[in-house]
XYZ file of N, CA and C in Angstrom:
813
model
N 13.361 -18.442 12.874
C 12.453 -17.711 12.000
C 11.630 -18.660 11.136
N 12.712 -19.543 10.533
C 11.310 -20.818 9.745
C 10.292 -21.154 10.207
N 10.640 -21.870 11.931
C 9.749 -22.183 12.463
C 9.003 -21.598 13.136
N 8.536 -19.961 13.550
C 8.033 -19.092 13.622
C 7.422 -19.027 12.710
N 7.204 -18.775 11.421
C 6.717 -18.316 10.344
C 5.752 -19.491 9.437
N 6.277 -20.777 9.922
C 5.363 -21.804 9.472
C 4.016 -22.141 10.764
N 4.715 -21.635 12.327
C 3.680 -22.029 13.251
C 2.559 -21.425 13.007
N 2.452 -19.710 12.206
C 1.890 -18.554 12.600
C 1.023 -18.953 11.393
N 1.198 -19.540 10.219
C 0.607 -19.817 9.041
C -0.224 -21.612 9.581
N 0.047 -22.380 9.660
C 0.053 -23.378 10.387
C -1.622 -22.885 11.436
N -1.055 -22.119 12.229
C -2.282 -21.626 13.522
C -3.060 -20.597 12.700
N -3.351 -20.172 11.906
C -4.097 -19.112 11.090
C -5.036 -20.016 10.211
N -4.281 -21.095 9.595
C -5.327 -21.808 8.608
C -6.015 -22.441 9.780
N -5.672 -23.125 10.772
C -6.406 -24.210 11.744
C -7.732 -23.092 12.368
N -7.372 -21.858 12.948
C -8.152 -20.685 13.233
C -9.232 -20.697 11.783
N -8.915 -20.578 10.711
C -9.920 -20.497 9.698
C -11.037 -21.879 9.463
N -10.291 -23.121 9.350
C -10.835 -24.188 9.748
C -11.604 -24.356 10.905
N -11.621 -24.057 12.519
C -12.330 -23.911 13.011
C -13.738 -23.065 13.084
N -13.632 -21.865 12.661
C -14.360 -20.779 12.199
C -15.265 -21.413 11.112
N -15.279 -22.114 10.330
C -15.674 -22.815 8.881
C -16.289 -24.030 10.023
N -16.033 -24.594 10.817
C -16.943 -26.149 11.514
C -17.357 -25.192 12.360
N -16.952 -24.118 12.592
C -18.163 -23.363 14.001
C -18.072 -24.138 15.076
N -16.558 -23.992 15.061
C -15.860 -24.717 16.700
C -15.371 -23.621 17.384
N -16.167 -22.304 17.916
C -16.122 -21.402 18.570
C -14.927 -21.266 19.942
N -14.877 -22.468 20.700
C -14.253 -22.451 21.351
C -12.552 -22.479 21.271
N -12.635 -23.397 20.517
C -11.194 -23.862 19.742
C -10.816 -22.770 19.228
N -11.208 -22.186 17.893
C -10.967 -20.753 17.360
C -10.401 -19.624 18.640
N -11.133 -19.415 19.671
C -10.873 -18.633 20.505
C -9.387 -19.110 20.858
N -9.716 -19.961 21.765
C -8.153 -20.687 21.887
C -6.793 -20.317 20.722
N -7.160 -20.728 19.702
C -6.036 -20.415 18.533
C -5.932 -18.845 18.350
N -6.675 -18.456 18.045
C -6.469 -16.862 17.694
C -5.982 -16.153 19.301
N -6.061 -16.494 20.569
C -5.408 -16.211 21.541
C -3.938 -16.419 21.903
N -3.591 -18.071 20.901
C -2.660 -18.200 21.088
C -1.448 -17.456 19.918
N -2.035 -16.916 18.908
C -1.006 -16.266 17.601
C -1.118 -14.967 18.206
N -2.199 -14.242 18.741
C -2.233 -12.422 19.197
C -1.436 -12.631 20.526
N -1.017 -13.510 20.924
C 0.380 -13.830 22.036
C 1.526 -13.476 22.014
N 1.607 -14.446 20.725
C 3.456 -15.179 20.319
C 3.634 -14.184 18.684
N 2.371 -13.456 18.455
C 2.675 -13.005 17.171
C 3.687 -11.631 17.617
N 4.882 -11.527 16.596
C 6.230 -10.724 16.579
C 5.713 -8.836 16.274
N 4.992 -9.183 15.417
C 4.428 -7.701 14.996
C 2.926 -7.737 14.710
N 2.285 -6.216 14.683
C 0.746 -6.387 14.196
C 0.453 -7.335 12.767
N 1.134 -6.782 12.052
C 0.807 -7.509 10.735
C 0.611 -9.245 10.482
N 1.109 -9.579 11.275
C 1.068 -10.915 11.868
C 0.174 -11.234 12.595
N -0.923 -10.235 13.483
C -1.829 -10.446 14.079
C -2.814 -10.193 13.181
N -3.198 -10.131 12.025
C -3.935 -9.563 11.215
C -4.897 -10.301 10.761
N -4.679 -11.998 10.484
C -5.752 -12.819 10.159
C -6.001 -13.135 11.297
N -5.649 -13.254 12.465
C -6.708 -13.637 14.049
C -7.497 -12.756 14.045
N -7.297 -11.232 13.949
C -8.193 -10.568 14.262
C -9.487 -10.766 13.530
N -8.739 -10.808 11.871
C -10.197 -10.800 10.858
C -10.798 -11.478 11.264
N -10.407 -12.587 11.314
C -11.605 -14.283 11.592
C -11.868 -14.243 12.854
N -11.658 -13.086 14.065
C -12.404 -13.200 15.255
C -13.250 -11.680 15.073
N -13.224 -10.912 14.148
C -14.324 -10.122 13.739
C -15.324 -10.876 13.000
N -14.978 -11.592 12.155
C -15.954 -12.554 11.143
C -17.025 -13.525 12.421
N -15.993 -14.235 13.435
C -16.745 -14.833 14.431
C -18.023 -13.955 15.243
N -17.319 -12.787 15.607
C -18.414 -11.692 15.944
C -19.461 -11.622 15.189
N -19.049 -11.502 14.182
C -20.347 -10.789 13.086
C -21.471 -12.087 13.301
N -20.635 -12.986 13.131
C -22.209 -14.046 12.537
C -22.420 -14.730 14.075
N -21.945 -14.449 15.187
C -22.713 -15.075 16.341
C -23.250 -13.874 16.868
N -23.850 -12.595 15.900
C -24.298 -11.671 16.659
C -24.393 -10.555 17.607
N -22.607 -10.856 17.448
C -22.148 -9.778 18.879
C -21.180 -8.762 17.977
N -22.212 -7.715 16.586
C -21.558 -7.106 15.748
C -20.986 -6.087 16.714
N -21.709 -5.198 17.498
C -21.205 -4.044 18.344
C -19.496 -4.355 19.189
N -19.784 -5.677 19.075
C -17.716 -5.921 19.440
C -17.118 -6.126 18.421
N -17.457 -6.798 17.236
C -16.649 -6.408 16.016
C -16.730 -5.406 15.697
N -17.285 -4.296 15.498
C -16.870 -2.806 15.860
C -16.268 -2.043 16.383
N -16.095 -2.710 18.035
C -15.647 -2.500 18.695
C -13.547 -1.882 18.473
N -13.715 -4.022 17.741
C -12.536 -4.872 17.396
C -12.044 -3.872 16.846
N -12.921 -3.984 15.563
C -12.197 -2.856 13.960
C -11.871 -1.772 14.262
N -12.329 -0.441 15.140
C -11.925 0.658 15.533
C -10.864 0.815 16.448
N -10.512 -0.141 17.418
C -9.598 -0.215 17.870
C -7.734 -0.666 16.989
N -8.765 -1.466 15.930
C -7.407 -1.904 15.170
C -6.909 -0.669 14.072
N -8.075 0.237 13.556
C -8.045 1.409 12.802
C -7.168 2.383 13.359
N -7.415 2.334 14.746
C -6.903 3.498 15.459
C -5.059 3.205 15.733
N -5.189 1.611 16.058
C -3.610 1.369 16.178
C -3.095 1.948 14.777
N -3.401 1.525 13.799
C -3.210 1.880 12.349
C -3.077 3.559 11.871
N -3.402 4.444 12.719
C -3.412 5.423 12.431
C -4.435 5.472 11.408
N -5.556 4.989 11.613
C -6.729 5.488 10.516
C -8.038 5.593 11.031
N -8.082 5.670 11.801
C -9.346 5.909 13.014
C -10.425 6.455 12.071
N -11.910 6.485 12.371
C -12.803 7.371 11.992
C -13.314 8.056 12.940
N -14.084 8.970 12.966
C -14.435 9.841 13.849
C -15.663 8.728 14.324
N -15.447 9.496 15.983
C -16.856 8.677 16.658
C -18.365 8.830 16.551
N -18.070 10.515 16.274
C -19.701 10.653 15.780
C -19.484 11.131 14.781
N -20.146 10.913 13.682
C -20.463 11.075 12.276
C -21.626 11.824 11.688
N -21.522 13.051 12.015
C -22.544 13.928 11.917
C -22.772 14.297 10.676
N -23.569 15.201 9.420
C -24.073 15.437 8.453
C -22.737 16.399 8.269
N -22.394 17.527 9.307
C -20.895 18.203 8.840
C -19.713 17.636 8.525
N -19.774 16.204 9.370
C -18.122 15.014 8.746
C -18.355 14.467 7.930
N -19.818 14.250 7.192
C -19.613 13.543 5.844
C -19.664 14.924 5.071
N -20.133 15.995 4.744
C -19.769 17.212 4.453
C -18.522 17.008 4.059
N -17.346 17.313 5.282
C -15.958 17.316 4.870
C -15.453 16.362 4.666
N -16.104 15.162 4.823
C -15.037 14.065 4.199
C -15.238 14.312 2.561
N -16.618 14.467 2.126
C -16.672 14.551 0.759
C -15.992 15.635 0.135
N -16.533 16.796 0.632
C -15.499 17.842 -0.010
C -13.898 17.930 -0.098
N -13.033 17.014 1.217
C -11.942 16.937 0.765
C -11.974 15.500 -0.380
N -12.678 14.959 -0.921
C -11.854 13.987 -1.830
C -12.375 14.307 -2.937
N -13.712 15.055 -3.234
C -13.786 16.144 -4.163
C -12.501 16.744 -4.839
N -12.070 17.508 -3.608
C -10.702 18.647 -3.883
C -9.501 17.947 -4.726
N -9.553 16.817 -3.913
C -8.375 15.773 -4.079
C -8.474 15.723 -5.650
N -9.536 14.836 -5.999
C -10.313 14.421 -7.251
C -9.945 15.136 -8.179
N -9.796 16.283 -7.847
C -10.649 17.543 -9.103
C -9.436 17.957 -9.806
N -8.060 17.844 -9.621
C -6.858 17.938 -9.707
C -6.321 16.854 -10.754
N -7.213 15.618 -10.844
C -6.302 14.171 -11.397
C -7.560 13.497 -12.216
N -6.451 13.943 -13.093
C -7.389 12.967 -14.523
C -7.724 11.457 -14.424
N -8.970 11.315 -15.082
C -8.741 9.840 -14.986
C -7.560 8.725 -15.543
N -6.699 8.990 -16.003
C -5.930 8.195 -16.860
C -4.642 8.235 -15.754
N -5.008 9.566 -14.940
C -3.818 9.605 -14.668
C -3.786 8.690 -12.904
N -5.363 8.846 -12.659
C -5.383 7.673 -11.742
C -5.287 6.062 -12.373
N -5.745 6.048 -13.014
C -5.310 4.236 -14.146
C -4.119 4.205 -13.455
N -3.017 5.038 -13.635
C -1.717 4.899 -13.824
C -0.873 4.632 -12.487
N -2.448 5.236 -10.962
C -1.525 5.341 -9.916
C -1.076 3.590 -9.646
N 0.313 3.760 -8.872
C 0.567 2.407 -8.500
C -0.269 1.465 -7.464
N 0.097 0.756 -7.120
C -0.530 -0.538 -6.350
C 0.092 -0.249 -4.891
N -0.812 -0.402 -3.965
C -0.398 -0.429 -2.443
C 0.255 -0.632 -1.875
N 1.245 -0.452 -1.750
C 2.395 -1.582 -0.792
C 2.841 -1.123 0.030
N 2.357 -0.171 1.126
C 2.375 0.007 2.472
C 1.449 -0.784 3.210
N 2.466 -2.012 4.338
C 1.418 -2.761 4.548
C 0.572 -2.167 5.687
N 0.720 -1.523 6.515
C -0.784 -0.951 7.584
C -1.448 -0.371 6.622
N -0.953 0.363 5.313
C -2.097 1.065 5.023
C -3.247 -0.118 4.167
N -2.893 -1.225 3.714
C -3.529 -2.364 3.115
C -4.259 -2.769 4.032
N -3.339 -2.579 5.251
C -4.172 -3.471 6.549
C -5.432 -2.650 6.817
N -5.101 -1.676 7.122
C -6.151 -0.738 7.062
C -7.369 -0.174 6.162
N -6.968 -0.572 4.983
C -8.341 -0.682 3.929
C -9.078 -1.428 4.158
N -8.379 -3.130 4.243
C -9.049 -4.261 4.695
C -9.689 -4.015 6.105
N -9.579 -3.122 6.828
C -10.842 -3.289 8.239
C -11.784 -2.344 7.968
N -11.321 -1.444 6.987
C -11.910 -0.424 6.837
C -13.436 -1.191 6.075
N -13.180 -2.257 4.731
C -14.035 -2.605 4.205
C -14.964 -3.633 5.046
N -14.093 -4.518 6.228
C -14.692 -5.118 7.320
C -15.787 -4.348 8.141
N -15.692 -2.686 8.080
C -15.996 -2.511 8.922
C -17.569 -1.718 8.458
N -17.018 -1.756 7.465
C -18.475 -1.525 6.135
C -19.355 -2.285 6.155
N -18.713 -4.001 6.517
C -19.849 -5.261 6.060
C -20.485 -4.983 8.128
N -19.861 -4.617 9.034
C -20.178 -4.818 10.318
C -21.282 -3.924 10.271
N -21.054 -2.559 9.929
C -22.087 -1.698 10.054
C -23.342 -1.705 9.253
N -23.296 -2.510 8.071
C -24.042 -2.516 7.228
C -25.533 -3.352 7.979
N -24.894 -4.666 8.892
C -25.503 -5.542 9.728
C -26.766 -4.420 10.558
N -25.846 -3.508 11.448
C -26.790 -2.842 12.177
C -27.141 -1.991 11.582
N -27.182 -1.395 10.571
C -27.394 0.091 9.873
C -26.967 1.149 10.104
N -26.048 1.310 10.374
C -25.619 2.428 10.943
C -24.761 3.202 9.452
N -25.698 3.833 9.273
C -25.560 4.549 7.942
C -24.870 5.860 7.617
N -24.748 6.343 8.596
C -23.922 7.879 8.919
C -22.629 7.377 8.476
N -21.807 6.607 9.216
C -20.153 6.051 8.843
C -20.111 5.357 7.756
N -21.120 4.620 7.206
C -21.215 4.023 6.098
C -20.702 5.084 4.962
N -21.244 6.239 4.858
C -21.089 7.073 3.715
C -19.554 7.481 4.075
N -19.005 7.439 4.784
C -17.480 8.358 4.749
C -16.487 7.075 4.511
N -16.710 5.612 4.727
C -15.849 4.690 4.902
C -15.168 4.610 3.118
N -16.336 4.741 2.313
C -15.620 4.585 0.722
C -14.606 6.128 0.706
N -15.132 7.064 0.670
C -14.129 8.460 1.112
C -12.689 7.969 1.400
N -12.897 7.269 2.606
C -11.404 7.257 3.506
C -11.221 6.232 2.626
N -11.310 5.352 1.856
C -10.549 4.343 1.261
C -10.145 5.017 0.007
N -10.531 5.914 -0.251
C -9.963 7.078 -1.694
C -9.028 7.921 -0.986
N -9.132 8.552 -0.254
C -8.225 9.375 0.218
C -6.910 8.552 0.680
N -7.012 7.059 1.116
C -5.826 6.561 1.642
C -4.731 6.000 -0.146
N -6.086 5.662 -0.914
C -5.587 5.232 -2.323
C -4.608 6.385 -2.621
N -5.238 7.223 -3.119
C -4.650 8.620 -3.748
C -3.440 8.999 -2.723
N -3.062 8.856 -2.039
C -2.054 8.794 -1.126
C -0.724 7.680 -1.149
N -1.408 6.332 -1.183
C -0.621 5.234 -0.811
C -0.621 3.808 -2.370
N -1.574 4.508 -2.773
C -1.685 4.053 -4.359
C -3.065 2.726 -3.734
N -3.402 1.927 -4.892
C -4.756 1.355 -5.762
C -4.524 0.031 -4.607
N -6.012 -0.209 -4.063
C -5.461 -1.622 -3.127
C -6.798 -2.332 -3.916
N -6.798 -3.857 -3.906
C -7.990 -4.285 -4.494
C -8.671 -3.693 -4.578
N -9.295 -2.859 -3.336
C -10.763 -2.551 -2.760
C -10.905 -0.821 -3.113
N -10.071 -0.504 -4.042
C -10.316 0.993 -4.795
C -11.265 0.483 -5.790
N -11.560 0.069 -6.197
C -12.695 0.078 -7.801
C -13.828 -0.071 -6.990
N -14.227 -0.389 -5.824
C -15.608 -0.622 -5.063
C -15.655 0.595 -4.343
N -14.338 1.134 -3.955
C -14.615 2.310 -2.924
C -14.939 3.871 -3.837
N -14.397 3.675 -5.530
C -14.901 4.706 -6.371
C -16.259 4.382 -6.443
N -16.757 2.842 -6.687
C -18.376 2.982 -7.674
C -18.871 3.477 -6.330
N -18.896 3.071 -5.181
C -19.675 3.476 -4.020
C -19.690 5.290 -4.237
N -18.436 5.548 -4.337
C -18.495 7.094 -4.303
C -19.124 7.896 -5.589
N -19.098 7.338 -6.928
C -19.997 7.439 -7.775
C -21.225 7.205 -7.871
N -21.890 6.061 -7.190
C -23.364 6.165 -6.562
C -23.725 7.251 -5.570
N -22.766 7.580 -4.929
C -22.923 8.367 -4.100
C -23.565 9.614 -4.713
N -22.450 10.209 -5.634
C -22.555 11.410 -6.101
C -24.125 11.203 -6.648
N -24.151 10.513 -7.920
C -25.083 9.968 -8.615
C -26.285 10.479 -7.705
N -26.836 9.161 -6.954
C -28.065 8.608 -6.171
C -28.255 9.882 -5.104
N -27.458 10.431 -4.398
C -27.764 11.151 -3.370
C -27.216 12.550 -3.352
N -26.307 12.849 -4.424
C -26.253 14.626 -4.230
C -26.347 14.935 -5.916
N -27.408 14.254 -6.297
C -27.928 14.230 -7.714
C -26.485 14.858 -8.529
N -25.434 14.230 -8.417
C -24.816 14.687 -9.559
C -24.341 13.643 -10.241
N -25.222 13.039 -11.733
C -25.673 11.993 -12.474
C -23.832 11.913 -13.216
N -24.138 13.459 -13.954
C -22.524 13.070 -14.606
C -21.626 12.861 -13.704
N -21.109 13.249 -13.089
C -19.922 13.513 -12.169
C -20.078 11.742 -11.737
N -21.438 11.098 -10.733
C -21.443 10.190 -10.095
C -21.069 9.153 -11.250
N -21.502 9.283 -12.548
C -21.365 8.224 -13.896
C -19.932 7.930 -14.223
N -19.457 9.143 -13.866
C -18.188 8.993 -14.320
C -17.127 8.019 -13.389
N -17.246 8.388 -12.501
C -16.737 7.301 -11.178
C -16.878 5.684 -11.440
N -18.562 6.081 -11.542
C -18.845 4.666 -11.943
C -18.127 3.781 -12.762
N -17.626 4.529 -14.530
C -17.310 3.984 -15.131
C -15.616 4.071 -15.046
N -14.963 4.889 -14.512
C -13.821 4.547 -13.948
C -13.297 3.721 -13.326
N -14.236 3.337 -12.510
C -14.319 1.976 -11.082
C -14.394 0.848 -11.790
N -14.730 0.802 -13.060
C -15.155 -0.040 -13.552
C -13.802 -0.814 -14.945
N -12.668 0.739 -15.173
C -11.948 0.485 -15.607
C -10.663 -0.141 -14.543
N -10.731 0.516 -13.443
C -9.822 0.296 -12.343
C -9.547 -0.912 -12.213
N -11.159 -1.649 -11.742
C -11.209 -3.054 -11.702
C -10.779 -3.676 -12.746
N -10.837 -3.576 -13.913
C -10.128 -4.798 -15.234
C -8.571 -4.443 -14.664
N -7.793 -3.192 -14.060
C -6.502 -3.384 -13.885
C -5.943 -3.888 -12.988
N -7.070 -4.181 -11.743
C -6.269 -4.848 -10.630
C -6.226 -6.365 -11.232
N -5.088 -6.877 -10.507
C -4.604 -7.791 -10.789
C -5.666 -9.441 -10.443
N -6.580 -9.203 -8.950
C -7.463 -9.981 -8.030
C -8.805 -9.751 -8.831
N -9.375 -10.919 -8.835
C -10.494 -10.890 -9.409
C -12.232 -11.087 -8.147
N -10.934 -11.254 -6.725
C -11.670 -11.806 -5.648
C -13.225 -10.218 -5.194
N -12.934 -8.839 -5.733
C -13.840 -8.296 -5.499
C -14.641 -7.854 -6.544
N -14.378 -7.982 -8.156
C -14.961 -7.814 -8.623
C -16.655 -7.257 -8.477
N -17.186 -9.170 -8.031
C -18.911 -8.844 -8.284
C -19.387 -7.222 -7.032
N -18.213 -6.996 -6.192
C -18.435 -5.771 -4.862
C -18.616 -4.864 -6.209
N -17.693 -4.587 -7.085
C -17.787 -3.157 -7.790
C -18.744 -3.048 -8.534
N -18.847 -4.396 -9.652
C -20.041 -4.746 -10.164
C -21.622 -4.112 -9.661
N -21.637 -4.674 -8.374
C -22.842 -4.490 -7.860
C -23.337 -3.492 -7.551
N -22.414 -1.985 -6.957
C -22.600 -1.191 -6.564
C -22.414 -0.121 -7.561
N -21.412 -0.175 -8.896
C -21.909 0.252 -10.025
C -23.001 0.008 -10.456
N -23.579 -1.031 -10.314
C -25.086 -0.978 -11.490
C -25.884 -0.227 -11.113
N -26.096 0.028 -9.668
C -26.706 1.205 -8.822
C -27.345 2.653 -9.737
N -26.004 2.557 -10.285
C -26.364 3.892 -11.193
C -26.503 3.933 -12.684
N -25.658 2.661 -13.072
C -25.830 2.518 -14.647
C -27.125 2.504 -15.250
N -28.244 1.864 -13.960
C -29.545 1.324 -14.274
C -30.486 3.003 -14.686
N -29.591 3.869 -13.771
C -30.523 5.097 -13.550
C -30.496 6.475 -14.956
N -28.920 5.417 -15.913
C -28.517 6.378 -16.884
C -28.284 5.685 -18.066
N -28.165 4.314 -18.351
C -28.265 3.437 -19.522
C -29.265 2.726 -19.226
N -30.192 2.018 -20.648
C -31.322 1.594 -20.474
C -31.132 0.549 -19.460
N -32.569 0.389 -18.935
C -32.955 -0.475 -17.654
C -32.606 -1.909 -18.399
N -33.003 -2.022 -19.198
C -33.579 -3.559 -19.668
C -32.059 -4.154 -19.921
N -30.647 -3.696 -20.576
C -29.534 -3.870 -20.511
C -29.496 -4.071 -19.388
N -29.324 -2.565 -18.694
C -28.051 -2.636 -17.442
C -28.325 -3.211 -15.935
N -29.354 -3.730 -16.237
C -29.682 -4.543 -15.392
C -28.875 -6.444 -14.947
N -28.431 -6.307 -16.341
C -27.930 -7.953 -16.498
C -26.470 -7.850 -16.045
N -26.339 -6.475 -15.185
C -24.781 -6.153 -14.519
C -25.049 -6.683 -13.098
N -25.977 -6.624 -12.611
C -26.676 -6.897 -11.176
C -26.395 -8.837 -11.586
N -26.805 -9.462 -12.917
C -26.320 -10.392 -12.824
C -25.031 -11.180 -13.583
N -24.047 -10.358 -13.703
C -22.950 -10.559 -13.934
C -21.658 -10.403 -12.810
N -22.429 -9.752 -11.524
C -21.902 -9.206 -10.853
C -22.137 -10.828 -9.615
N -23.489 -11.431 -9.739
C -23.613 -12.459 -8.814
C -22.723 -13.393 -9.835
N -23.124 -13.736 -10.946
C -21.691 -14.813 -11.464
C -20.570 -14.527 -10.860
N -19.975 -13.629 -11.158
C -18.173 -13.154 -10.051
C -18.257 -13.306 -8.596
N -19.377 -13.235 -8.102
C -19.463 -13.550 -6.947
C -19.393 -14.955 -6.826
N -20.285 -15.613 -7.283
C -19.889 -17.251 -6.453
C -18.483 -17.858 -7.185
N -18.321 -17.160 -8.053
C -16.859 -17.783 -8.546
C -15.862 -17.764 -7.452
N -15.985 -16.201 -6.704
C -14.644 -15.805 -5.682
C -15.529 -16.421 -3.933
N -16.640 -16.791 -4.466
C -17.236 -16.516 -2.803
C -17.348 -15.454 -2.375
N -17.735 -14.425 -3.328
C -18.536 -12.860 -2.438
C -19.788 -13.265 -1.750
N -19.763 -12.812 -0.433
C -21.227 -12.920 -0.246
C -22.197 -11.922 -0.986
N -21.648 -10.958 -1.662
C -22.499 -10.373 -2.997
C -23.217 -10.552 -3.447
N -23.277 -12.432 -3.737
C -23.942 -12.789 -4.602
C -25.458 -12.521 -4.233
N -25.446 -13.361 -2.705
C -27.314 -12.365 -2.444
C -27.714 -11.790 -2.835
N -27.142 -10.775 -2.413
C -27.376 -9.234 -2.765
C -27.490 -8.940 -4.568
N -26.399 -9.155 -5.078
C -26.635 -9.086 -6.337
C -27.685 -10.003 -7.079
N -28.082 -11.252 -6.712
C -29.672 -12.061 -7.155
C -30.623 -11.340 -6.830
N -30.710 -10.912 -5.416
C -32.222 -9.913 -5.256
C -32.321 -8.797 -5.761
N -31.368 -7.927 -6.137
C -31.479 -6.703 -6.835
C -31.808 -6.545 -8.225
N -31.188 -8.263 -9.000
C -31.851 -8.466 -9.977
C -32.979 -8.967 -10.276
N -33.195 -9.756 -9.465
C -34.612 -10.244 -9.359
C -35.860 -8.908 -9.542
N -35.877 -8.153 -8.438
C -36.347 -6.881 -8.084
C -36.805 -6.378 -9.151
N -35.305 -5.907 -10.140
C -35.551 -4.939 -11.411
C -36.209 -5.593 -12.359
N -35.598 -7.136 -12.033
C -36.535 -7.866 -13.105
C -37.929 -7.646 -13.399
N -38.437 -7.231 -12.268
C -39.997 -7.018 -11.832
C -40.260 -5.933 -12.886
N -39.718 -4.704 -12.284
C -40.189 -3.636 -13.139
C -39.188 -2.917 -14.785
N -38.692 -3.882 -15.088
C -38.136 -3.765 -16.248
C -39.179 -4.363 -17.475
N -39.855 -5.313 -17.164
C -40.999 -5.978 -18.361
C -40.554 -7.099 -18.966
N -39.774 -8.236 -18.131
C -39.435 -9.558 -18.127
C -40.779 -10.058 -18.022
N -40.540 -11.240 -18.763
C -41.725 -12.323 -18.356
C -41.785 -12.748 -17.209
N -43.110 -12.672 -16.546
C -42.964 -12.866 -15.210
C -42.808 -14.032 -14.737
N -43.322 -15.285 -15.518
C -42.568 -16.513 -15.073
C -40.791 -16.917 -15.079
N -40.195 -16.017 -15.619
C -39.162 -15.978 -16.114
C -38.487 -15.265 -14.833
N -38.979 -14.119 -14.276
C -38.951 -13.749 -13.234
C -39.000 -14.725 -11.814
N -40.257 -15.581 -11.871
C -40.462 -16.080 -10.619
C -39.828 -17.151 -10.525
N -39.160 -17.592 -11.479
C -38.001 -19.012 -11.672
C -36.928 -18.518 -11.558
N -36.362 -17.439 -11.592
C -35.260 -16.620 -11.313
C -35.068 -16.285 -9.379
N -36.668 -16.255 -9.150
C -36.249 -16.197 -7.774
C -36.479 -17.502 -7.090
N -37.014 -18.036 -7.394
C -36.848 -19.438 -7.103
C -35.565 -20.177 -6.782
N -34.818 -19.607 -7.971
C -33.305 -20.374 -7.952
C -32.357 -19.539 -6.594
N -32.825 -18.121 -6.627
C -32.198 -17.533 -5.583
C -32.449 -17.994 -4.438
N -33.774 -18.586 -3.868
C -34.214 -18.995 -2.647
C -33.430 -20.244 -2.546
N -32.873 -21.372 -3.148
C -32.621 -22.364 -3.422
C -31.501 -22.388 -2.436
């Protein structure tokens, strides 16, 4: 068992190291050789990520899709294949239902995750958010924060609950105009996050809260969340941070910044 357990850690970092020099071949090799000799799924769990991650950025997202749904489904967490306007319908209305029952304090209070498929399963779930996001495929996009609430409220708070509320609070917010209801999420998501313990997703909640803060506290503030949200990002290595520089940049525009102040701001982002 020692030496089992040091090979599998041992071949996982070397798999990550290859992946990082973009030694494609090698990687393949290693992550073939742990989804072999590995004892249980959970053990197969960083080959897979870092040969979805390999997918994603050599372009062949439709097989990291592929990957992730197949690993969802071993997991018992599958999403539906077609994602029609009636399944985001009912995905929302059941976590509505769920919702409407539990105070906020009294979610603060739910515990921390520790069923590991169901962790495993958040984590592809949010993988499978960044895959689709690539091609746009926007229909599954809206139900993936859903299913990461519905598995929370079930299995208790995994990092990636304070990103999967603000998403669902923008949601409400931005697209079924309900400002209070969506605000409130927001700022829940926002308490959630100071309680998890990982600071590694922060600038995710950050970013996707400001979404709405901008639309209900003044612009000229809540805008400097878009860049508080890229600070937490390069601290943990979110790729966020992009995302969170151009969104500030953007507002910068139409908030009534000085515009040189502005164009040195994106400057540094292009950098």
């Amino acid at each position: 068992d020692e030496h089992y357990h040091l090979s599998l850690e041992l071949f996982n970092l070397a798999a990550k190291c290859a992946f990082m020099n973009a030694e494609h071949d090698r990687l393949k090799m290693l992550t073939e050789q742990i989804m072999h000799n590995a004892r249980c799924f959970n053990d197969k769990f960083q080959a897979i990520s870092v040969t979805v991650s390999l997918l994603n950025c050599s372009g062949n997202v439709p097989a990291a899709v592929d990957l992730i749904n197949n690993t969802l489904s071993s997991l018992d967490e599958e999403l539906p294949s077609a994602v029609t306007p009636l399944v985001i319908k009912q995905y929302l209305d059941k976590t509505k239902t769920k919702l409407a029952i539990i105070s906020d304090d009294i979610l603060l209070s739910y515990p921390a995750m520790i069923n590991p498929s169901k962790i495993l399963a958040v984590e592809f779930l949010v993988k499978l958010y960044g895959s689709l996001t690539l091609i746009g495929e926007r229909a599954t996009l809206r139900i993936i924060p859903l299913k990461v609430i519905q598995i929370s409220l079930t299995y208790g708070m995994s990092p990636h609950s304070p990103t999967a509320f603000a998403q669902y609070g923008s949601y409400l917010a931005l697209i079924e105009d309900e400002f209070e209801e969506g605000y409130r999420y927001v700022k829940f998501a926002l308490s959630l996050m100071k309680k998890i313990p990982s600071r590694a997703h922060d600038s995710t909640t950050m970013f996707w809260s400001t979404h709405t803060r901008i639309h209900i506290e003044p612009m000229q503030s809540s805008i400097e969340c878009y860049l508080d949200a890229y600070k937490a990002a390069m601290k943990s290595g979110n790729t966020y941070a992009v995302s969170s520089s151009s969104v500030y940049n953007n507002c910068c525009l139409w908030s009534g910044k000085e515009l040189n102040a502005v164009v040195d701001s994106m400057k540094d982002t292009m950098k």
